[in-house]
PDB file of C-alpha atoms in Angstrom:
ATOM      1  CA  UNK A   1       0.000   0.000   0.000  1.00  0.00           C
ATOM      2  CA  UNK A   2       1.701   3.162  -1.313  1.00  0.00           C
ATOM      3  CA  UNK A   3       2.462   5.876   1.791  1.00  0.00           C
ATOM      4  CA  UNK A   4       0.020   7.769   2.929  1.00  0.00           C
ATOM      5  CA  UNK A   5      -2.986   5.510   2.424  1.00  0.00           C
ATOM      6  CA  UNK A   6      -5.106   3.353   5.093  1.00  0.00           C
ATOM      7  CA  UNK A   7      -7.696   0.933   5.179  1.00  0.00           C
ATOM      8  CA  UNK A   8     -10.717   3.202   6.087  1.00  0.00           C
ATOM      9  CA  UNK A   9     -13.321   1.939   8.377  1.00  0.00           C
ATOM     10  CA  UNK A  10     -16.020   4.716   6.953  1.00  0.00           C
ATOM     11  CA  UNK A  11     -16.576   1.954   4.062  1.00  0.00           C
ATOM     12  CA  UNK A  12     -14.684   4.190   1.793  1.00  0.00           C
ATOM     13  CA  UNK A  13     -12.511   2.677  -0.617  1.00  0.00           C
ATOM     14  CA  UNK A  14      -8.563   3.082   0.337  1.00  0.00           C
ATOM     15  CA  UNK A  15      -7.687   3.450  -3.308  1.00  0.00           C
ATOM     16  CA  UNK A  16      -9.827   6.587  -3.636  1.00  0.00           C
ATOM     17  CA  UNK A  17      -8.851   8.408  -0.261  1.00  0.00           C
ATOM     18  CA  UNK A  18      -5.178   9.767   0.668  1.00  0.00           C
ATOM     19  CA  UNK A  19      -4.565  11.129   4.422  1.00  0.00           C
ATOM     20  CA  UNK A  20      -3.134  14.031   3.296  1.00  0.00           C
ATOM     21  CA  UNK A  21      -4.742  15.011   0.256  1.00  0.00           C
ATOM     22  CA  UNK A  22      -8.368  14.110   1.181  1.00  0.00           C
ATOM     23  CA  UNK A  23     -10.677  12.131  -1.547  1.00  0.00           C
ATOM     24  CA  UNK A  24      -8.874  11.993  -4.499  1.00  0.00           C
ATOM     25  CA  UNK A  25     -12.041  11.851  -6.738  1.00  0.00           C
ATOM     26  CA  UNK A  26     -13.389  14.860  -6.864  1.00  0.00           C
ATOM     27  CA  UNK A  27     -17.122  15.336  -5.382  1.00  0.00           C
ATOM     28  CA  UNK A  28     -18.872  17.023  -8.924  1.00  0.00           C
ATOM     29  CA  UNK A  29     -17.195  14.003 -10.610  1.00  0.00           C
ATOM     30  CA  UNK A  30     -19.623  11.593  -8.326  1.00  0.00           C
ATOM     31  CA  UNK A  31     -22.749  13.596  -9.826  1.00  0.00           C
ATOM     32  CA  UNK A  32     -21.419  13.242 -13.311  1.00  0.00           C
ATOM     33  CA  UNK A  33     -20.776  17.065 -13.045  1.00  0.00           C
ATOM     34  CA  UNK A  34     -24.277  17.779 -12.569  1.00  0.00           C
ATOM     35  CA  UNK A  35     -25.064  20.350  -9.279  1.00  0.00           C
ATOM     36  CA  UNK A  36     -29.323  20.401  -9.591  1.00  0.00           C
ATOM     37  CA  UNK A  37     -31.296  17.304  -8.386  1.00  0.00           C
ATOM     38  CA  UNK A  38     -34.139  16.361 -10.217  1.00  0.00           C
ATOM     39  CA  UNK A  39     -36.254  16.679  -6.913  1.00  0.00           C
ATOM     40  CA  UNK A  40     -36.747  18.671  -4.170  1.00  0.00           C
ATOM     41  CA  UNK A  41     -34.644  18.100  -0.722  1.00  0.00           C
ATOM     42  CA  UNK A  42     -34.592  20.229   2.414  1.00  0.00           C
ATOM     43  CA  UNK A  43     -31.301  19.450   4.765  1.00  0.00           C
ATOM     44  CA  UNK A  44     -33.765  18.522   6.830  1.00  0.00           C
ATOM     45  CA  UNK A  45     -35.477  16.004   4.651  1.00  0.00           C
ATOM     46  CA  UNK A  46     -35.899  12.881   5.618  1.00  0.00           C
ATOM     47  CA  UNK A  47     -34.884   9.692   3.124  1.00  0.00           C
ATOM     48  CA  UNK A  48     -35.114   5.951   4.395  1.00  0.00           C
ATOM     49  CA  UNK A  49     -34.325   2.679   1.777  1.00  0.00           C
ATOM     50  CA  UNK A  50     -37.388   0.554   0.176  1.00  0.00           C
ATOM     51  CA  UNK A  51     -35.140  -1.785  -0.242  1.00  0.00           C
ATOM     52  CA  UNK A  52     -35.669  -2.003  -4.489  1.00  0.00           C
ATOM     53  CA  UNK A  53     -32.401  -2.164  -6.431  1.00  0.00           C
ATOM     54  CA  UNK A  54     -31.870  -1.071  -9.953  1.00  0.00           C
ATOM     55  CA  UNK A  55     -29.344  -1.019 -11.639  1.00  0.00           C
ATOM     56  CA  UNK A  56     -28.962   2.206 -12.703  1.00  0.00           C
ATOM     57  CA  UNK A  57     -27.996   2.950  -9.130  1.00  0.00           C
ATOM     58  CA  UNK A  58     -25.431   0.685  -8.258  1.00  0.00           C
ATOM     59  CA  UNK A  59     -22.576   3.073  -8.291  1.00  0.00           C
ATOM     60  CA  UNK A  60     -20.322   2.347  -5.027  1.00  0.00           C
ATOM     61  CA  UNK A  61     -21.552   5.969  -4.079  1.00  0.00           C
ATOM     62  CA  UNK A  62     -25.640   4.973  -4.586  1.00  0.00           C
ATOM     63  CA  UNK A  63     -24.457   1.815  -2.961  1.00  0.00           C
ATOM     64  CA  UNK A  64     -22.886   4.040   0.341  1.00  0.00           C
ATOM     65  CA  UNK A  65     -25.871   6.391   0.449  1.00  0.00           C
ATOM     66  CA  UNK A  66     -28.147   3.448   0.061  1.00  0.00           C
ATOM     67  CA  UNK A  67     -26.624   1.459   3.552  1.00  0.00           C
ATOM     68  CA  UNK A  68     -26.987   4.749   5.154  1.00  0.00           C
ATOM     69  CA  UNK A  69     -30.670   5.123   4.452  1.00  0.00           C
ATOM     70  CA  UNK A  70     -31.621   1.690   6.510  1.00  0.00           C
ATOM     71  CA  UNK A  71     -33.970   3.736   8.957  1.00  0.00           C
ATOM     72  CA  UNK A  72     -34.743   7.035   8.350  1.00  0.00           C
ATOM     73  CA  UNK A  73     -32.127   9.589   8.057  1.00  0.00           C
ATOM     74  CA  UNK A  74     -31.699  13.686   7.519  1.00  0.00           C
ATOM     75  CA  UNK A  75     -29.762  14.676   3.544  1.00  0.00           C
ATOM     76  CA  UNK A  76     -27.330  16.803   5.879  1.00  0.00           C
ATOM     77  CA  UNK A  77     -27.002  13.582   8.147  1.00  0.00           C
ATOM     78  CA  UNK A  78     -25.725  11.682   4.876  1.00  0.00           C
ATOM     79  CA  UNK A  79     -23.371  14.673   3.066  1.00  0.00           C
ATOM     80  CA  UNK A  80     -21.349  14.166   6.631  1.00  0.00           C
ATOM     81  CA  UNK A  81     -20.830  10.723   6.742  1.00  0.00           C
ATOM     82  CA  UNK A  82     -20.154  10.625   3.031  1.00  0.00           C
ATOM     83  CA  UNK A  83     -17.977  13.395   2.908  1.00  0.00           C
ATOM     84  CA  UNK A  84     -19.467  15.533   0.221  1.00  0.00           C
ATOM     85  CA  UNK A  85     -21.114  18.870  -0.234  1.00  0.00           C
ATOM     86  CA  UNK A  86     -25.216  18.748   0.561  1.00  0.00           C
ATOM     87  CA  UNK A  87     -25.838  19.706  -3.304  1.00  0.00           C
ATOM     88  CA  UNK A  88     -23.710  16.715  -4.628  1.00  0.00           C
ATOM     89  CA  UNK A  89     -25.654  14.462  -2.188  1.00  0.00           C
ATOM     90  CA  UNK A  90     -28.792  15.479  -3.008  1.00  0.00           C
ATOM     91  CA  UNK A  91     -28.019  14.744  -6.635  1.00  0.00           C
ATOM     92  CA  UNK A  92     -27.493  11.085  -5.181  1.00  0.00           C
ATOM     93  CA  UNK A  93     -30.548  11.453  -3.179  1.00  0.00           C
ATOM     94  CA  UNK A  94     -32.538  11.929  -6.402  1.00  0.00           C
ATOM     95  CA  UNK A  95     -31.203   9.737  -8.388  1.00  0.00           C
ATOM     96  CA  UNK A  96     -32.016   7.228  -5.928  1.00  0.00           C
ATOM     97  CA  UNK A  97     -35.401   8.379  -5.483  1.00  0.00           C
ATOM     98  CA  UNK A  98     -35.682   8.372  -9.369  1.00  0.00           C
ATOM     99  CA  UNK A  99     -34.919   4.746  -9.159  1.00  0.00           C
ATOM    100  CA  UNK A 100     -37.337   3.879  -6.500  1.00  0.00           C
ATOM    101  CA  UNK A 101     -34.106   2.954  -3.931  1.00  0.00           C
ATOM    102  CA  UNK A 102     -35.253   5.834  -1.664  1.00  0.00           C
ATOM    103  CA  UNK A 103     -38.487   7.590  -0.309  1.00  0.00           C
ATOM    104  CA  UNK A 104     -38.035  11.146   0.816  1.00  0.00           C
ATOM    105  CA  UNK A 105     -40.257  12.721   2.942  1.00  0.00           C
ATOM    106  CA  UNK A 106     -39.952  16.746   3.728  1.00  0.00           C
ATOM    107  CA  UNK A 107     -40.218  18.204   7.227  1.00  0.00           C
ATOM    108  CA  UNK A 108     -43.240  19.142   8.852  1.00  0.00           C
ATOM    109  CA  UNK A 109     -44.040  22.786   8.481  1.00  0.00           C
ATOM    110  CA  UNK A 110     -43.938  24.629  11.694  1.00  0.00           C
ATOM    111  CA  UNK A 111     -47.131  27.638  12.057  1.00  0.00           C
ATOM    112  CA  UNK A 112     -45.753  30.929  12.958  1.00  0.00           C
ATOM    113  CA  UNK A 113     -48.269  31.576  15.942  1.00  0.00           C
ATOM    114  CA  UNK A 114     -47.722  31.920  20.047  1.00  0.00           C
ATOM    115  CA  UNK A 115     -47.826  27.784  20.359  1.00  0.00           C
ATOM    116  CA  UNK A 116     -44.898  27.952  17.857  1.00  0.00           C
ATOM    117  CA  UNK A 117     -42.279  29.528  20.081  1.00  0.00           C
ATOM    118  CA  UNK A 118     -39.012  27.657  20.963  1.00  0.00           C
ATOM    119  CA  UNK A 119     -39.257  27.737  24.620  1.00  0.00           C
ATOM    120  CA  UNK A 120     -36.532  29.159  26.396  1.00  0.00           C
ATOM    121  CA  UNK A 121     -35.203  27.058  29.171  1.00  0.00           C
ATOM    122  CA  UNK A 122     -34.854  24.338  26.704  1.00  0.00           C
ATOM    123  CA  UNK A 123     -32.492  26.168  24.896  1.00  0.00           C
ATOM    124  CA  UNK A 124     -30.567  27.731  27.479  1.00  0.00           C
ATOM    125  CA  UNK A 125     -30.609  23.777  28.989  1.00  0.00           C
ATOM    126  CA  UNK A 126     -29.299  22.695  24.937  1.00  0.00           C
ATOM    127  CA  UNK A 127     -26.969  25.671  25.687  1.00  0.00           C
ATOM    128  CA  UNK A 128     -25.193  24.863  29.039  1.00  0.00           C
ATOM    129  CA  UNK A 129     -25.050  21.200  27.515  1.00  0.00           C
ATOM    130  CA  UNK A 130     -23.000  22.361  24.370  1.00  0.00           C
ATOM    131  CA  UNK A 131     -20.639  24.571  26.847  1.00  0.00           C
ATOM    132  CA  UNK A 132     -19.961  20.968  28.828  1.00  0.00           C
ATOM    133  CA  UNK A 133     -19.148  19.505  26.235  1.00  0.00           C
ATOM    134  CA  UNK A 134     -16.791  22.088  24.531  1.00  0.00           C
TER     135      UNK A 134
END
């Protein structure tokens, strides 16, 4: 194994990843160069696998995204684990959607009235938590 390189436990494959320069393929190259997805997805969105395989999505990057997606799981959730920027991995998303891999579901709207409000001892409790941990 040339210097440099390790076996990586994140699934990805060693020949494609160098410590010091990062992921040697670069992450518009996964998408085929293309940045739009041909559907709609929130960061928040939430995507979970059907379990269907085509083969039109049986790239070893539809095949990463797709053993992510075993219970339901957030698009920004997925771009960190797979290392990628959200808009490459929501060209993933849709192509696995497309292919009837995935089924996305959108976040529930929140109403802008009084009920709405974040209360505030919750997030001064999220608060002190983060300062603990930091």
């Amino acid at each position: 194994m040339p210097l440099g390189r390790r076996v990586r436990q994140d699934g990805q494959d060693p020949a494609w990843f160098d410590d010091a320069a990062g992921r040697l393929v670069r992450p518009y190259t996964v998408s085929n160069g293309r940045t739009r997805p041909t559907a709609h997805f929130d960061l928040l969105t939430m995507v979970m696998a059907t379990g269907r395989r085509t083969p039109a999505c049986q790239g070893p990057d539809h095949a990463q995204v797709l053993g992510l997606c075993r219970g339901p799981v957030s698009v920004a959730e997925i771009a960190a684990h797979i290392h990628l920027p959200a808009v490459v991995t929501k060209v993933l998303l849709a192509d696995l959607v497309d292919c009837g891999a995935l089924t996305a579901r959108a976040p529930a709207a929140v109403s802008a009235g009084p009920a709405s409000r974040t209360d505030r001892a919750l997030l001064e409790a999220v608060l002190n938590g983060l300062r603990k941990r930091l």
